[in-house]
mmCIF file of C-alpha atoms in Angstrom:
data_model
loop_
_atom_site.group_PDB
_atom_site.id
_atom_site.type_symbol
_atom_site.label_atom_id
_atom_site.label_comp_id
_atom_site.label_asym_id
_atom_site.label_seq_id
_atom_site.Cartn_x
_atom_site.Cartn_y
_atom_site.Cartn_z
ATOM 1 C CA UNK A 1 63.296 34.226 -9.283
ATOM 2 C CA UNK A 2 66.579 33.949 -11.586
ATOM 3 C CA UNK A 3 69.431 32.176 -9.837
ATOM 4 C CA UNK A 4 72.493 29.950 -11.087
ATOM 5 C CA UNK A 5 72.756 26.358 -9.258
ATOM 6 C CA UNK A 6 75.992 24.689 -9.068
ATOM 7 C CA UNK A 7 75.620 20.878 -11.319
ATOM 8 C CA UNK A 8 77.046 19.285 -7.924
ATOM 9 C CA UNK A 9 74.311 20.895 -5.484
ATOM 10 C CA UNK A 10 71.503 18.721 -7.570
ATOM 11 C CA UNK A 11 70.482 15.172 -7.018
ATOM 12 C CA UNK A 12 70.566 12.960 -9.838
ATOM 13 C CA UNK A 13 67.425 11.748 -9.675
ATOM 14 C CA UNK A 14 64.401 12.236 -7.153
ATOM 15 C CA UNK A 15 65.026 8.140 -6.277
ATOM 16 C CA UNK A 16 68.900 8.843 -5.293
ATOM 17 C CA UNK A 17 69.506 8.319 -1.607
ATOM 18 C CA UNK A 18 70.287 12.039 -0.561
ATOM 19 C CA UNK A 19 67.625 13.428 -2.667
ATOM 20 C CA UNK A 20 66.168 15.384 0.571
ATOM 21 C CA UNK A 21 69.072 16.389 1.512
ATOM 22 C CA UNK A 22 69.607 18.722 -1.174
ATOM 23 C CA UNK A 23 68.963 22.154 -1.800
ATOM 24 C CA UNK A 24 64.960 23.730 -2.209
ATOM 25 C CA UNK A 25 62.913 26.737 -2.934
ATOM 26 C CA UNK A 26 59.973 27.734 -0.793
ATOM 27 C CA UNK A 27 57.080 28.388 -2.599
ATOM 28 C CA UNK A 28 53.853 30.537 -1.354
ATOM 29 C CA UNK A 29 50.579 30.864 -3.672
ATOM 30 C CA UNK A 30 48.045 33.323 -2.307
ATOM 31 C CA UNK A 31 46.108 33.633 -5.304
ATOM 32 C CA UNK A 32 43.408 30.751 -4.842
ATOM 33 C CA UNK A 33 45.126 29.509 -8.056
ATOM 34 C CA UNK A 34 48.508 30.586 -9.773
ATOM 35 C CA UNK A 35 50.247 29.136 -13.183
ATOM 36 C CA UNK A 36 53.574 29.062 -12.424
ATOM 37 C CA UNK A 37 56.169 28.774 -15.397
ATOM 38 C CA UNK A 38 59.260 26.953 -14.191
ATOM 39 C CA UNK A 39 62.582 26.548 -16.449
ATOM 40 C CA UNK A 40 65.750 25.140 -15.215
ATOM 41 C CA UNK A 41 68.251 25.896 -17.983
ATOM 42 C CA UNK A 42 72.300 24.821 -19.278
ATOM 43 C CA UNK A 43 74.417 27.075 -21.472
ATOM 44 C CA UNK A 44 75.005 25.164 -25.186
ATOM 45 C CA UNK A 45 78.613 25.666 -24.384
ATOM 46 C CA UNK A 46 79.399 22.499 -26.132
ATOM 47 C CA UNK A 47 76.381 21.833 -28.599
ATOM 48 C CA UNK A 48 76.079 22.300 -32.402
ATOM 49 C CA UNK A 49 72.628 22.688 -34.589
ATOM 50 C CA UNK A 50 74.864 20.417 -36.652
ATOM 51 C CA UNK A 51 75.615 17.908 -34.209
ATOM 52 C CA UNK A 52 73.768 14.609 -34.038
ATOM 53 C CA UNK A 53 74.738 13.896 -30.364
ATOM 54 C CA UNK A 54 71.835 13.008 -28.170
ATOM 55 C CA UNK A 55 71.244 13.996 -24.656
ATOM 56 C CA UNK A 56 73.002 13.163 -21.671
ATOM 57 C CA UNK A 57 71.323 13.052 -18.456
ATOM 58 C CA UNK A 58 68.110 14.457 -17.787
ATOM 59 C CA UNK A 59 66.774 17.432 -15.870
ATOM 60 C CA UNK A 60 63.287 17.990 -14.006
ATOM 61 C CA UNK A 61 60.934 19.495 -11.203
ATOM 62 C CA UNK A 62 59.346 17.595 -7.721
ATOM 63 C CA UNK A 63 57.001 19.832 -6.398
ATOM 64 C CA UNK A 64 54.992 18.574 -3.361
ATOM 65 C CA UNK A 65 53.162 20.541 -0.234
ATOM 66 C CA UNK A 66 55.313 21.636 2.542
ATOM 67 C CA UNK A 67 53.643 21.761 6.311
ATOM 68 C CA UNK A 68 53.100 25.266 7.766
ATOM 69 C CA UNK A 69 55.395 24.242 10.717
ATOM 70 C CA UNK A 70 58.353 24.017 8.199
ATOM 71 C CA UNK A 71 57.963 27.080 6.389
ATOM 72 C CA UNK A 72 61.767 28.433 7.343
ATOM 73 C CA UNK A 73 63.435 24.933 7.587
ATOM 74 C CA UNK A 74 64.347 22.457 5.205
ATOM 75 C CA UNK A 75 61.738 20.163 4.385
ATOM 76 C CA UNK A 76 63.596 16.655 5.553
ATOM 77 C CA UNK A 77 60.181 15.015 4.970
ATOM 78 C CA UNK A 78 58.815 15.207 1.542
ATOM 79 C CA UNK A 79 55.397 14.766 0.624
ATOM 80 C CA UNK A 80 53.533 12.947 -2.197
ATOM 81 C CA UNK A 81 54.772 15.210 -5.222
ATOM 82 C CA UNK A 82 51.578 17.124 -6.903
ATOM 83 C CA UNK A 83 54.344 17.714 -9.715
ATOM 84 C CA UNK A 84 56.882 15.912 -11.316
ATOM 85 C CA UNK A 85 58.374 16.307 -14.825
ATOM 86 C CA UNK A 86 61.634 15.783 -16.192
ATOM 87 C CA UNK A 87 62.923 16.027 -20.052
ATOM 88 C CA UNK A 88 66.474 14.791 -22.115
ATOM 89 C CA UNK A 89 66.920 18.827 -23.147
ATOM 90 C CA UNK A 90 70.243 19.360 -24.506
ATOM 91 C CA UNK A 91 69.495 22.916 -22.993
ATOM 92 C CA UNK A 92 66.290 23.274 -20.678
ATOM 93 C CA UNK A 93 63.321 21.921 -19.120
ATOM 94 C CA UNK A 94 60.616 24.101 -19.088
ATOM 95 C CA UNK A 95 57.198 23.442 -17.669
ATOM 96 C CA UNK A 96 53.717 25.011 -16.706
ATOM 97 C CA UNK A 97 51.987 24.198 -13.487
ATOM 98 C CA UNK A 98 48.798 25.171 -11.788
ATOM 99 C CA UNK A 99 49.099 25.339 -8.114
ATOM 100 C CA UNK A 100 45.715 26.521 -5.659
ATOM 101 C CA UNK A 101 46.689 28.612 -2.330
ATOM 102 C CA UNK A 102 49.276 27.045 -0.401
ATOM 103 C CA UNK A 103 53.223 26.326 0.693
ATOM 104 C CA UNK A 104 55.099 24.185 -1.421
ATOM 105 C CA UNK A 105 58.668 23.134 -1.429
ATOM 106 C CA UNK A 106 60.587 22.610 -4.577
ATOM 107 C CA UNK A 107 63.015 20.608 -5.306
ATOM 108 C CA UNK A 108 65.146 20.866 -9.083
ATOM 109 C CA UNK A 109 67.098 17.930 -10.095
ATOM 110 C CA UNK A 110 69.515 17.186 -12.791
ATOM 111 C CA UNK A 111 71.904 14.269 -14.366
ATOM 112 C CA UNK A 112 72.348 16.103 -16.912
ATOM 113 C CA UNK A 113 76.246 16.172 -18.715
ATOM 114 C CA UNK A 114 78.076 18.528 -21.060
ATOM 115 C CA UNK A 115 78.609 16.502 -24.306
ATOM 116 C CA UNK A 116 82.262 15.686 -24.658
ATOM 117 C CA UNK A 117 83.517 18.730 -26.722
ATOM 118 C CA UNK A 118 86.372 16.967 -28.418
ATOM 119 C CA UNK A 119 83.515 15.153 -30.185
ATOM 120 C CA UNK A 120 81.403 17.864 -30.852
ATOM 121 C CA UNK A 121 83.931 20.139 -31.930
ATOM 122 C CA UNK A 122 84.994 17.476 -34.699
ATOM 123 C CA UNK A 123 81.367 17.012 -36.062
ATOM 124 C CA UNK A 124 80.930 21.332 -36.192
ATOM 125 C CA UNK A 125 83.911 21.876 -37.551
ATOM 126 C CA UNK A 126 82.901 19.273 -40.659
ATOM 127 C CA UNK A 127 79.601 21.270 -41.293
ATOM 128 C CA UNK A 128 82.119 24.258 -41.445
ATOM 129 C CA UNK A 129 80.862 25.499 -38.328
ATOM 130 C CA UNK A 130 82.621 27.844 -35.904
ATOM 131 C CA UNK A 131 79.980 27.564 -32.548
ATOM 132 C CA UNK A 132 81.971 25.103 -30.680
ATOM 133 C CA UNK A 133 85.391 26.618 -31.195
ATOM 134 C CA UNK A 134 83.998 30.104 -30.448
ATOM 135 C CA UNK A 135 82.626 29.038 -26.988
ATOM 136 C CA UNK A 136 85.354 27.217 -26.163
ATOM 137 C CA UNK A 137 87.714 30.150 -26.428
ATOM 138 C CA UNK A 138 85.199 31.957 -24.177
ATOM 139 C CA UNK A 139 86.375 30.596 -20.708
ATOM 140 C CA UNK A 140 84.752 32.166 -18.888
ATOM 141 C CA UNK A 141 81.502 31.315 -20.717
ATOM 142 C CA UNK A 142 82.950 27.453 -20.897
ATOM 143 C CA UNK A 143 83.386 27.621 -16.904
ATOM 144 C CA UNK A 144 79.587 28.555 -16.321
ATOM 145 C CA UNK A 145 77.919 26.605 -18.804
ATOM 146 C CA UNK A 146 79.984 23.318 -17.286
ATOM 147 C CA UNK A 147 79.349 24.073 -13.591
ATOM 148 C CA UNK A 148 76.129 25.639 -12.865
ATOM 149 C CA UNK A 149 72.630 25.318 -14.216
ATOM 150 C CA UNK A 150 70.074 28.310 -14.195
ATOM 151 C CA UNK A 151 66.822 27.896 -12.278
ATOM 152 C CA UNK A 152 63.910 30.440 -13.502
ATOM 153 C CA UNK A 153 60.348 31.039 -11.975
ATOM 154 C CA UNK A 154 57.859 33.580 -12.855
ATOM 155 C CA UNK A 155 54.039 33.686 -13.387
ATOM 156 C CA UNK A 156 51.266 36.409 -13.087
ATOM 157 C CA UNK A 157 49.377 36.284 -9.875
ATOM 158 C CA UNK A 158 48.733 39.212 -7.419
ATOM 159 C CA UNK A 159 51.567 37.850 -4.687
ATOM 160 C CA UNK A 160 54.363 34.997 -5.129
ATOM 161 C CA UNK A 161 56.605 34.026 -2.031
ATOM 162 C CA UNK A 162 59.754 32.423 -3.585
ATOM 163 C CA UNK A 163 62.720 31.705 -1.722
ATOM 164 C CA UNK A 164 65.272 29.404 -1.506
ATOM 165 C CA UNK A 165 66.505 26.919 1.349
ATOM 166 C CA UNK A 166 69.992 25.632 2.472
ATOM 167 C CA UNK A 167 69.996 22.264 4.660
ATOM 168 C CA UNK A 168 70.751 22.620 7.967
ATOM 169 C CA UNK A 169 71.159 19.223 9.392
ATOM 170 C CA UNK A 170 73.721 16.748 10.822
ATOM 171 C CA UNK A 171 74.318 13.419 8.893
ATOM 172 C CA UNK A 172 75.645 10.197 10.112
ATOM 173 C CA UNK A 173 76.386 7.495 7.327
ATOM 174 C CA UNK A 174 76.687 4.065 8.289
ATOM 175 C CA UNK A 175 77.864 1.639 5.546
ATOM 176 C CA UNK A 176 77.534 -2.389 6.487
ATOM 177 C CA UNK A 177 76.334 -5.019 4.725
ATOM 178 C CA UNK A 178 72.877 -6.714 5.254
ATOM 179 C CA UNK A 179 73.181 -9.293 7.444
ATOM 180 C CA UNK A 180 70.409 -10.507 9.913
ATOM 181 C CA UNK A 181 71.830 -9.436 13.266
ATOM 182 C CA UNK A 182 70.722 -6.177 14.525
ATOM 183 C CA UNK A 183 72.629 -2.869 14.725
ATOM 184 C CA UNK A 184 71.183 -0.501 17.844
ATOM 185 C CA UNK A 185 71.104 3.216 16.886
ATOM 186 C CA UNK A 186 70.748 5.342 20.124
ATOM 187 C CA UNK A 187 69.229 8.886 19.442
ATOM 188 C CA UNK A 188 69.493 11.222 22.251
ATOM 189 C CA UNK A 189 68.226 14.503 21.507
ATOM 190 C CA UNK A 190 68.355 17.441 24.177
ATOM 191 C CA UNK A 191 65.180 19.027 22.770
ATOM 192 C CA UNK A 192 62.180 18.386 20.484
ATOM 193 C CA UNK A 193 64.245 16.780 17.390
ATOM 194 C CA UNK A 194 63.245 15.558 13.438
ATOM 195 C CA UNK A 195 65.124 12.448 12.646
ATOM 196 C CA UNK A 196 65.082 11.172 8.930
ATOM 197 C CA UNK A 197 66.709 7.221 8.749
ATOM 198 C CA UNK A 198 67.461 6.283 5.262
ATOM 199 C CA UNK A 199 68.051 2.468 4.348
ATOM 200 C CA UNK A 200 69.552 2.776 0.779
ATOM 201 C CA UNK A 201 71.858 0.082 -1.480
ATOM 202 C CA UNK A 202 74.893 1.271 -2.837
ATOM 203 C CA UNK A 203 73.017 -0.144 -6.847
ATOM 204 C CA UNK A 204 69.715 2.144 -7.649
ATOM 205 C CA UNK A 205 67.860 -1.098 -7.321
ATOM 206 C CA UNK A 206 69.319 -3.225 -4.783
ATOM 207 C CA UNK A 207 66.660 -3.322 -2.457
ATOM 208 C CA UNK A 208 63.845 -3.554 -4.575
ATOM 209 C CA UNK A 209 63.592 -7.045 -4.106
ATOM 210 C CA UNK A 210 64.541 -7.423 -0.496
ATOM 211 C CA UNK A 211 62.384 -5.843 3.534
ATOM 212 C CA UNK A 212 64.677 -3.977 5.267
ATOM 213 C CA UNK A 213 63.454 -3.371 8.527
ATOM 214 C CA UNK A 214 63.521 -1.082 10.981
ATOM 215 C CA UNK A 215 61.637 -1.668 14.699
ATOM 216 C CA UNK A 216 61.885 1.145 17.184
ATOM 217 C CA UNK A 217 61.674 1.427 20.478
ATOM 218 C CA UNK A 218 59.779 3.226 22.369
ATOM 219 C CA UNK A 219 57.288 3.317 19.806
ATOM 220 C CA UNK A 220 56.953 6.824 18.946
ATOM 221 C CA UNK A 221 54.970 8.631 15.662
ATOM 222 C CA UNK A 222 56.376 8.497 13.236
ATOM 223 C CA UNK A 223 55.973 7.700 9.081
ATOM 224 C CA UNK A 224 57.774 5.280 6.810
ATOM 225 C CA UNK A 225 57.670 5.521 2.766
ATOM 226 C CA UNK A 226 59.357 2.814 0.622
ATOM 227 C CA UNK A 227 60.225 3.745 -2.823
ATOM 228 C CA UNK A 228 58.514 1.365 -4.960
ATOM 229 C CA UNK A 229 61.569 1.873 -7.805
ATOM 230 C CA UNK A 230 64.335 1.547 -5.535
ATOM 231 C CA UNK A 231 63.463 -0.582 -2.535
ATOM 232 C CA UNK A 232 64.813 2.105 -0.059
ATOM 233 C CA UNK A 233 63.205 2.563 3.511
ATOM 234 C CA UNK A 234 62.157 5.952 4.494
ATOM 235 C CA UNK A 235 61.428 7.337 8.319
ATOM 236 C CA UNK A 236 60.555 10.179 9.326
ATOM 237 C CA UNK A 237 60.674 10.990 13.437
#
C-alpha cells in the first residue's frame, strides 16, 4: 500500500481526545506470522543537510487487534496496542513489526511541522546552498510536502489484506465545565447501536488528577479505559 494522507486527517498524538475518530487501515495476516515494514514519510521541502534545525513534531504507528465483527467498520473501540512507535524524523518513521495470523487496525499519527522556511532558507543559503530555494520555487512540490504525508506498507508473506477505513459516525460535543451536578444524556437508538462517550479536558493533562464519572442506567455491557497520561474516561456501548 502507497497512499498520501492529508497532515489535518492525523491525530496529534494517540492520547488526543479524537484519536479514534480518525482515519485507519485494515490489516489481515494469513501467514501464521508476517514482518511487516511500515514507513509514514514527509517531503524535505523545507530542510537543508546544512541546517541545524531540530525536529518539530513527531510521527508514529498504534497497531492493536481489531474484532472479526468490525472488519468493514471503523474500529470506535481500540484495543490494547501490540505496537506503538513514534520518532522526531525530520523526514520519516520507519519501522519493522512481526504480526501472527489475524485482523488488525492501524492507526498513523503525526504532530509533525514543516520547519519555518524563512529560517531555513537563511541558514542554506550561508553554506552556499541552493536546496531550499530550489524547492521552494517548485510549488507544486512545496504544496505536497506541506499538506500531506505518505503512508507505505509492504512485506513478503504469501497474502496481505490492506485497506483503508473512513469514519462513519455521528458526533455530539458537549463542552461544560466540571461541576458536581449531573448532566442526563438520553440515547435512543432505533436498532442495535455502538456508542463511544469520551470525557476529555480541554489541557492534555487536566484530568489526570481528578474521577470523572460516568453511572448508567440501565446497566448495560459495556467497557471503560482511562488513559493513565491524560486522565480521560473512555466507554464503549
Amino acid at each position: 500500500l502507497a497512499q498520501r494522507w492529508p497532515r489535518e486527517q492525523l491525530a496529534a498524538s494517540p492520547n488526543a481526545a479524537d484519536f479514534q475518530e480518525r482515519p485507519q487501515v485494515r490489516l489481515e495476516i494469513f501467514d501464521e506470522h508476517t514482518e511487516l515494514f511500515l514507513a509514514l514519510s514527509a517531503l524535505p521541502v523545507c530542510k537543508c543537510p546544512s541546517s541545524d534545525a531540530s525536529p518539530e513534531g513527531q510521527m508514529g504507528f498504534w497497531i492493536c487487534e481489531c474484532p472479526e465483527e468490525q472488519r468493514d467498520k471503523h474500529q470506535l473501540d481500540l484495543k490494547a496496542a501490540v505496537h506503538v512507535s513514534a520518532s522526531t524524523s525530520h523526514a520519516e518513521h520507519l519501522v519493522s513489526v512481526a504480526l501472527p495470523r489475524g485482523l488488525y487496525t492501524l492507526v498513523p499519527f503525526s504532530s509533525h511541522q514543516v520547519a519555518d522556511a524563512t529560517r531555513i532558507k537563511a541558514q542554506c543559503r550561508k553554506q552556499l546552498c541552493g536546496c531550499v530555494d530550489l524547492n521552494l520555487h517548485q510549488k507544486d512540490f512545496y504544496e505536497l510536502g506541506t499538506r500531506f504525508l505518505y503512508l507505505s506498507i509492504w512485506g513478503e508473506a504469501t497474502e496481505i489484506s490492506i485497506q483503508a477505513t473512513q469514519p462513519w459516525f455521528q458526533r455530539l460535543r458537549l463542552r461544560w465545565p466540571l461541576l458536581t451536578a449531573a448532566m442526563p444524556l438520553w440515547l435512543c437508538p432505533k436498532a442495535a447501536t455502538e456508542v463511544l462517550i469520551c470525557i476529555t479536558g480541554d489541557e492534555e493533562e487536566s484530568l489526570r488528577h481528578s474521577e470523572p464519572c460516568l453511572d448508567l442506567w440501565p446497566l448495560v455491557p459495556h467497557r471503560r479505559v482511562r488513559n493513565e497520561r491524560t486522565g480521560a474516561l473512555r466507554i464503549h456501548i
